[in-house]
């Protein structure tokens, strides 16, 4: 069991996670007591500068936070409405790389400044708020506060200031870096408080006789889980790792776990099918034979095709969700291939189509919008604004897919049934996570609901729309395109990543037209989602839609390995297409996979773009790997660091630090 041991009290108490099904476990607790904290004091000398001003156009408050701290500095923040300083979460939108923490606070990763001297972030706040509250998180056990209190920035006074109001604070000379015992004690104190609250709630409700037996049982099970967590703290000495602190404490071991839904950060994804894979009728068994081979290449996650019965043989027009006899194989063969990949140490993503579903029956008007099978929904499950299927639900929360009835996720019964189905897939089949089809079709908040119910190891959404073009030529600035993907990730509260369609499109133009300057944005960062929110970017160059026999948006021919040289050396989570693995590219892909794993490149690795010119792009990643694309010249700098050549191909080359 992984425990999140936060030492700050600013709205960051964690609670135990809930699984799809509550499982009662009888545990005998011994020696359950509270301990005094043990703290190590470290003298530090850093500053935080906060400027506040009003935007004359929107009347919103603009707060810019800067610090000379370096590394992955996370701002744990909220707002308040008065002098009581009660933490609240403001309404969206939030800055990039922001996640909602247990509906109590927000966490935003500060963006490194150019030159690497400190980091900063701009926050846009509504004028209704009186103050901005925050603490800084340097790693899992180190929090920086203001003389034992939260940092507090008043906002109301800024309304009368014509210019910026700037506050510069010297961070107090002591940062409390909690030892394992401190973290455990602080976390246990929160658990003890929750147990007491639950017991009080349970006792009072019994006296009033208002709770059902099921609710009482739920409370008792929750108490038992909390007690078991607290007990386990006193029995373990293993540290806990999380995404915000992407730091290697041991050279030989990457973090064990970072964040549910986004994996450890070291995943390498294999798409395990193409558009023709259904034709053999036994794809699961064919793929099973390649499990050991794929694992040995370095892949840690495999994405399987849609498992349900479908009107289309490829699986993307599902009908009876609980019928897992598809053109790829039956339910027993699916379980078999899942077990095999688990045996070789790989995780499995199920391809789930939640946006639409094909009906079994026609209504009185001859329209196909009545469903059969275990989920026998009527036309209330179909959105009202799709003219093709006469739904009686609410209006769609996204873009309609006109080939099948679009499901209305605002309906309680629909969400309940989908969550039960996903939990069934997790428990019955053994899926570890999800690839979510056509997430443009419904609000990301529903995705958050589904993922919180199923707690996937990894999840990625397909948010695909067109990039920006002017007179047929791709614009250099694709911020609007990647912002739409970021907005979806934010709507899902960061519980899932998204395919970095922006990066794929920019690679198309850069490589095909010899315009490698496109691979750097105006701030010298990668120009796709990977440049803004790398831990949520799943990079790819081809999939079953864009390539294979469909070829909707095929990668420039002959330049595929340049694309892989980019995504396999850069941050983000790379996805490699099945057709490319089992082709003449295999040896080159294998070499690049080895480079990534050997140097522990992960989804949050640091990129320094050293060249982005017409005929050459070059970057250094984590000061461990140097690479270049294009016919132009580049050699990594000589000096204190020695570089050795590793691999090369047509218009790409890779070096490692000796």
Short mmCIF file of N, CA, C and O in Angstrom, two decimals, residues 511-561:
data_model
loop_
_atom_site.label_atom_id
_atom_site.label_comp_id
_atom_site.label_asym_id
_atom_site.label_seq_id
_atom_site.Cartn_x
_atom_site.Cartn_y
_atom_site.Cartn_z
N UNK A 511 9.76 18.07 -40.37
CA UNK A 511 10.57 17.04 -41.03
C UNK A 511 10.32 17.01 -42.53
O UNK A 511 11.25 16.84 -43.33
N UNK A 512 9.07 17.17 -42.94
CA UNK A 512 8.74 17.05 -44.36
C UNK A 512 9.23 18.25 -45.16
O UNK A 512 9.61 18.12 -46.32
N UNK A 513 9.27 19.43 -44.55
CA UNK A 513 9.63 20.66 -45.26
C UNK A 513 11.02 21.17 -44.89
O UNK A 513 11.41 22.25 -45.32
N UNK A 514 11.74 20.40 -44.08
CA UNK A 514 13.06 20.81 -43.59
C UNK A 514 12.97 22.18 -42.92
O UNK A 514 13.69 23.12 -43.24
N UNK A 515 12.04 22.27 -41.95
CA UNK A 515 11.82 23.50 -41.19
C UNK A 515 11.94 23.18 -39.70
O UNK A 515 10.98 23.25 -38.93
N UNK A 516 13.15 22.82 -39.30
CA UNK A 516 13.36 22.32 -37.94
C UNK A 516 13.22 23.43 -36.89
O UNK A 516 13.13 23.12 -35.69
N UNK A 517 13.18 24.68 -37.31
CA UNK A 517 12.93 25.77 -36.38
C UNK A 517 11.56 25.66 -35.74
O UNK A 517 11.29 26.23 -34.67
N UNK A 518 10.67 24.90 -36.35
CA UNK A 518 9.33 24.72 -35.81
C UNK A 518 9.32 23.96 -34.47
O UNK A 518 8.34 24.00 -33.73
N UNK A 519 10.43 23.26 -34.18
CA UNK A 519 10.46 22.40 -32.99
C UNK A 519 10.82 23.15 -31.72
O UNK A 519 11.09 22.54 -30.68
N UNK A 520 10.80 24.47 -31.78
CA UNK A 520 10.98 25.30 -30.59
C UNK A 520 9.92 26.39 -30.61
O UNK A 520 9.70 27.02 -31.64
N UNK A 521 9.23 26.56 -29.48
CA UNK A 521 8.23 27.63 -29.44
C UNK A 521 8.90 28.97 -29.14
O UNK A 521 10.14 29.06 -29.08
N UNK A 522 8.11 30.01 -28.96
CA UNK A 522 8.66 31.36 -28.79
C UNK A 522 9.46 31.52 -27.50
O UNK A 522 10.24 32.46 -27.36
N UNK A 523 9.29 30.59 -26.57
CA UNK A 523 10.02 30.64 -25.31
C UNK A 523 11.16 29.63 -25.25
O UNK A 523 11.74 29.39 -24.20
N UNK A 524 11.45 29.01 -26.39
CA UNK A 524 12.54 28.05 -26.43
C UNK A 524 12.20 26.71 -25.82
O UNK A 524 13.10 25.96 -25.40
N UNK A 525 10.91 26.36 -25.78
CA UNK A 525 10.45 25.10 -25.23
C UNK A 525 9.86 24.24 -26.34
O UNK A 525 9.53 24.73 -27.43
N UNK A 526 9.69 22.92 -26.10
CA UNK A 526 9.00 22.10 -27.10
C UNK A 526 7.63 22.68 -27.39
O UNK A 526 6.92 23.11 -26.48
N UNK A 527 7.21 22.70 -28.65
CA UNK A 527 6.01 23.45 -29.04
C UNK A 527 4.69 22.72 -28.87
O UNK A 527 3.64 23.30 -29.13
N UNK A 528 4.72 21.46 -28.43
CA UNK A 528 3.48 20.72 -28.25
C UNK A 528 3.02 20.71 -26.80
O UNK A 528 3.51 21.48 -25.97
N UNK A 529 2.07 19.82 -26.50
CA UNK A 529 1.61 19.64 -25.12
C UNK A 529 2.78 19.30 -24.22
O UNK A 529 2.84 19.70 -23.06
N UNK A 530 3.76 18.58 -24.77
CA UNK A 530 4.92 18.17 -23.99
C UNK A 530 5.74 19.36 -23.49
O UNK A 530 6.47 19.25 -22.50
N UNK A 531 5.58 20.51 -24.12
CA UNK A 531 6.28 21.70 -23.66
C UNK A 531 5.58 22.42 -22.53
O UNK A 531 6.19 23.21 -21.82
N UNK A 532 4.28 22.14 -22.35
CA UNK A 532 3.50 22.80 -21.30
C UNK A 532 3.18 21.88 -20.13
O UNK A 532 3.21 22.29 -18.98
N UNK A 533 2.81 20.65 -20.42
CA UNK A 533 2.41 19.72 -19.36
C UNK A 533 2.96 18.34 -19.70
O UNK A 533 2.21 17.43 -20.05
N UNK A 534 4.27 18.15 -19.62
CA UNK A 534 4.89 16.92 -20.11
C UNK A 534 4.41 15.64 -19.43
O UNK A 534 4.34 14.58 -20.07
N UNK A 535 4.04 15.72 -18.15
CA UNK A 535 3.61 14.51 -17.45
C UNK A 535 2.26 14.02 -17.93
O UNK A 535 1.86 12.89 -17.65
N UNK A 536 1.52 14.86 -18.68
CA UNK A 536 0.22 14.45 -19.21
C UNK A 536 0.24 14.29 -20.73
O UNK A 536 -0.82 14.07 -21.34
N UNK A 537 1.40 14.41 -21.35
CA UNK A 537 1.52 14.32 -22.81
C UNK A 537 1.93 12.91 -23.21
O UNK A 537 2.98 12.42 -22.78
N UNK A 538 1.11 12.25 -24.01
CA UNK A 538 1.48 10.96 -24.59
C UNK A 538 1.84 11.22 -26.06
O UNK A 538 0.97 11.52 -26.88
N UNK A 539 3.13 11.14 -26.35
CA UNK A 539 3.62 11.48 -27.69
C UNK A 539 3.56 10.27 -28.60
O UNK A 539 3.74 9.13 -28.17
N UNK A 540 3.33 10.52 -29.87
CA UNK A 540 3.22 9.43 -30.85
C UNK A 540 3.47 10.01 -32.24
O UNK A 540 3.38 11.22 -32.45
N UNK A 541 3.79 9.13 -33.18
CA UNK A 541 3.91 9.60 -34.56
C UNK A 541 2.89 8.92 -35.48
O UNK A 541 2.60 9.43 -36.56
N UNK A 542 2.34 7.79 -35.04
CA UNK A 542 1.38 7.06 -35.88
C UNK A 542 0.49 6.19 -35.01
O UNK A 542 0.90 5.74 -33.92
N UNK A 543 -0.75 5.94 -35.46
CA UNK A 543 -1.62 4.98 -34.81
C UNK A 543 -2.53 4.32 -35.84
O UNK A 543 -2.32 4.51 -37.05
N UNK A 544 -3.53 3.59 -35.39
CA UNK A 544 -4.40 2.84 -36.29
C UNK A 544 -5.23 3.75 -37.20
O UNK A 544 -5.65 3.32 -38.28
N UNK A 545 -5.49 4.98 -36.75
CA UNK A 545 -6.25 5.93 -37.56
C UNK A 545 -5.37 6.68 -38.55
O UNK A 545 -5.70 6.80 -39.74
N UNK A 546 -4.25 7.19 -38.06
CA UNK A 546 -3.41 8.04 -38.91
C UNK A 546 -2.61 7.24 -39.91
O UNK A 546 -2.33 7.71 -41.01
N UNK A 547 -2.23 6.03 -39.54
CA UNK A 547 -1.42 5.18 -40.42
C UNK A 547 -2.17 3.93 -40.82
O UNK A 547 -3.34 3.98 -41.19
N UNK A 548 -1.49 2.78 -40.73
CA UNK A 548 -2.07 1.49 -41.09
C UNK A 548 -2.71 1.59 -42.48
O UNK A 548 -2.19 2.30 -43.35
N UNK A 549 -3.85 0.91 -42.70
CA UNK A 549 -4.49 0.98 -44.02
C UNK A 549 -5.47 2.14 -44.13
O UNK A 549 -6.01 2.40 -45.20
N UNK A 550 -5.73 2.84 -43.01
CA UNK A 550 -6.60 4.02 -43.08
C UNK A 550 -5.84 5.22 -43.64
O UNK A 550 -6.30 5.89 -44.56
N UNK A 551 -4.69 5.52 -43.03
CA UNK A 551 -3.85 6.60 -43.53
C UNK A 551 -4.51 7.96 -43.50
O UNK A 551 -4.33 8.77 -44.42
N UNK A 552 -5.27 8.27 -42.43
CA UNK A 552 -5.96 9.56 -42.36
C UNK A 552 -4.99 10.73 -42.25
O UNK A 552 -5.30 11.84 -42.68
N UNK A 553 -3.81 10.48 -41.64
CA UNK A 553 -2.85 11.58 -41.41
C UNK A 553 -1.47 10.95 -41.27
O UNK A 553 -0.83 11.06 -40.25
N UNK A 554 -1.03 10.34 -42.33
CA UNK A 554 0.18 9.52 -42.29
C UNK A 554 1.43 10.38 -42.09
O UNK A 554 1.56 11.46 -42.67
N UNK A 555 2.34 9.86 -41.24
CA UNK A 555 3.60 10.56 -40.98
C UNK A 555 4.42 10.61 -42.27
O UNK A 555 4.35 9.68 -43.09
N UNK A 556 5.18 11.68 -42.50
CA UNK A 556 5.97 11.78 -43.74
C UNK A 556 6.81 10.53 -43.99
O UNK A 556 7.58 10.08 -43.12
N UNK A 557 6.64 9.95 -45.15
CA UNK A 557 7.32 8.70 -45.49
C UNK A 557 8.83 8.80 -45.44
O UNK A 557 9.42 9.76 -45.92
N UNK A 558 9.46 7.80 -44.85
CA UNK A 558 10.91 7.76 -44.76
C UNK A 558 11.48 8.57 -43.62
O UNK A 558 12.69 8.56 -43.38
N UNK A 559 10.63 9.29 -42.89
CA UNK A 559 11.11 10.13 -41.79
C UNK A 559 10.59 9.65 -40.43
O UNK A 559 10.69 10.36 -39.44
N UNK A 560 10.03 8.45 -40.44
CA UNK A 560 9.48 7.92 -39.19
C UNK A 560 10.52 7.82 -38.08
O UNK A 560 10.23 8.11 -36.91
N UNK A 561 11.74 7.44 -38.43
CA UNK A 561 12.75 7.27 -37.39
C UNK A 561 13.22 8.60 -36.81
O UNK A 561 13.63 8.67 -35.65
#
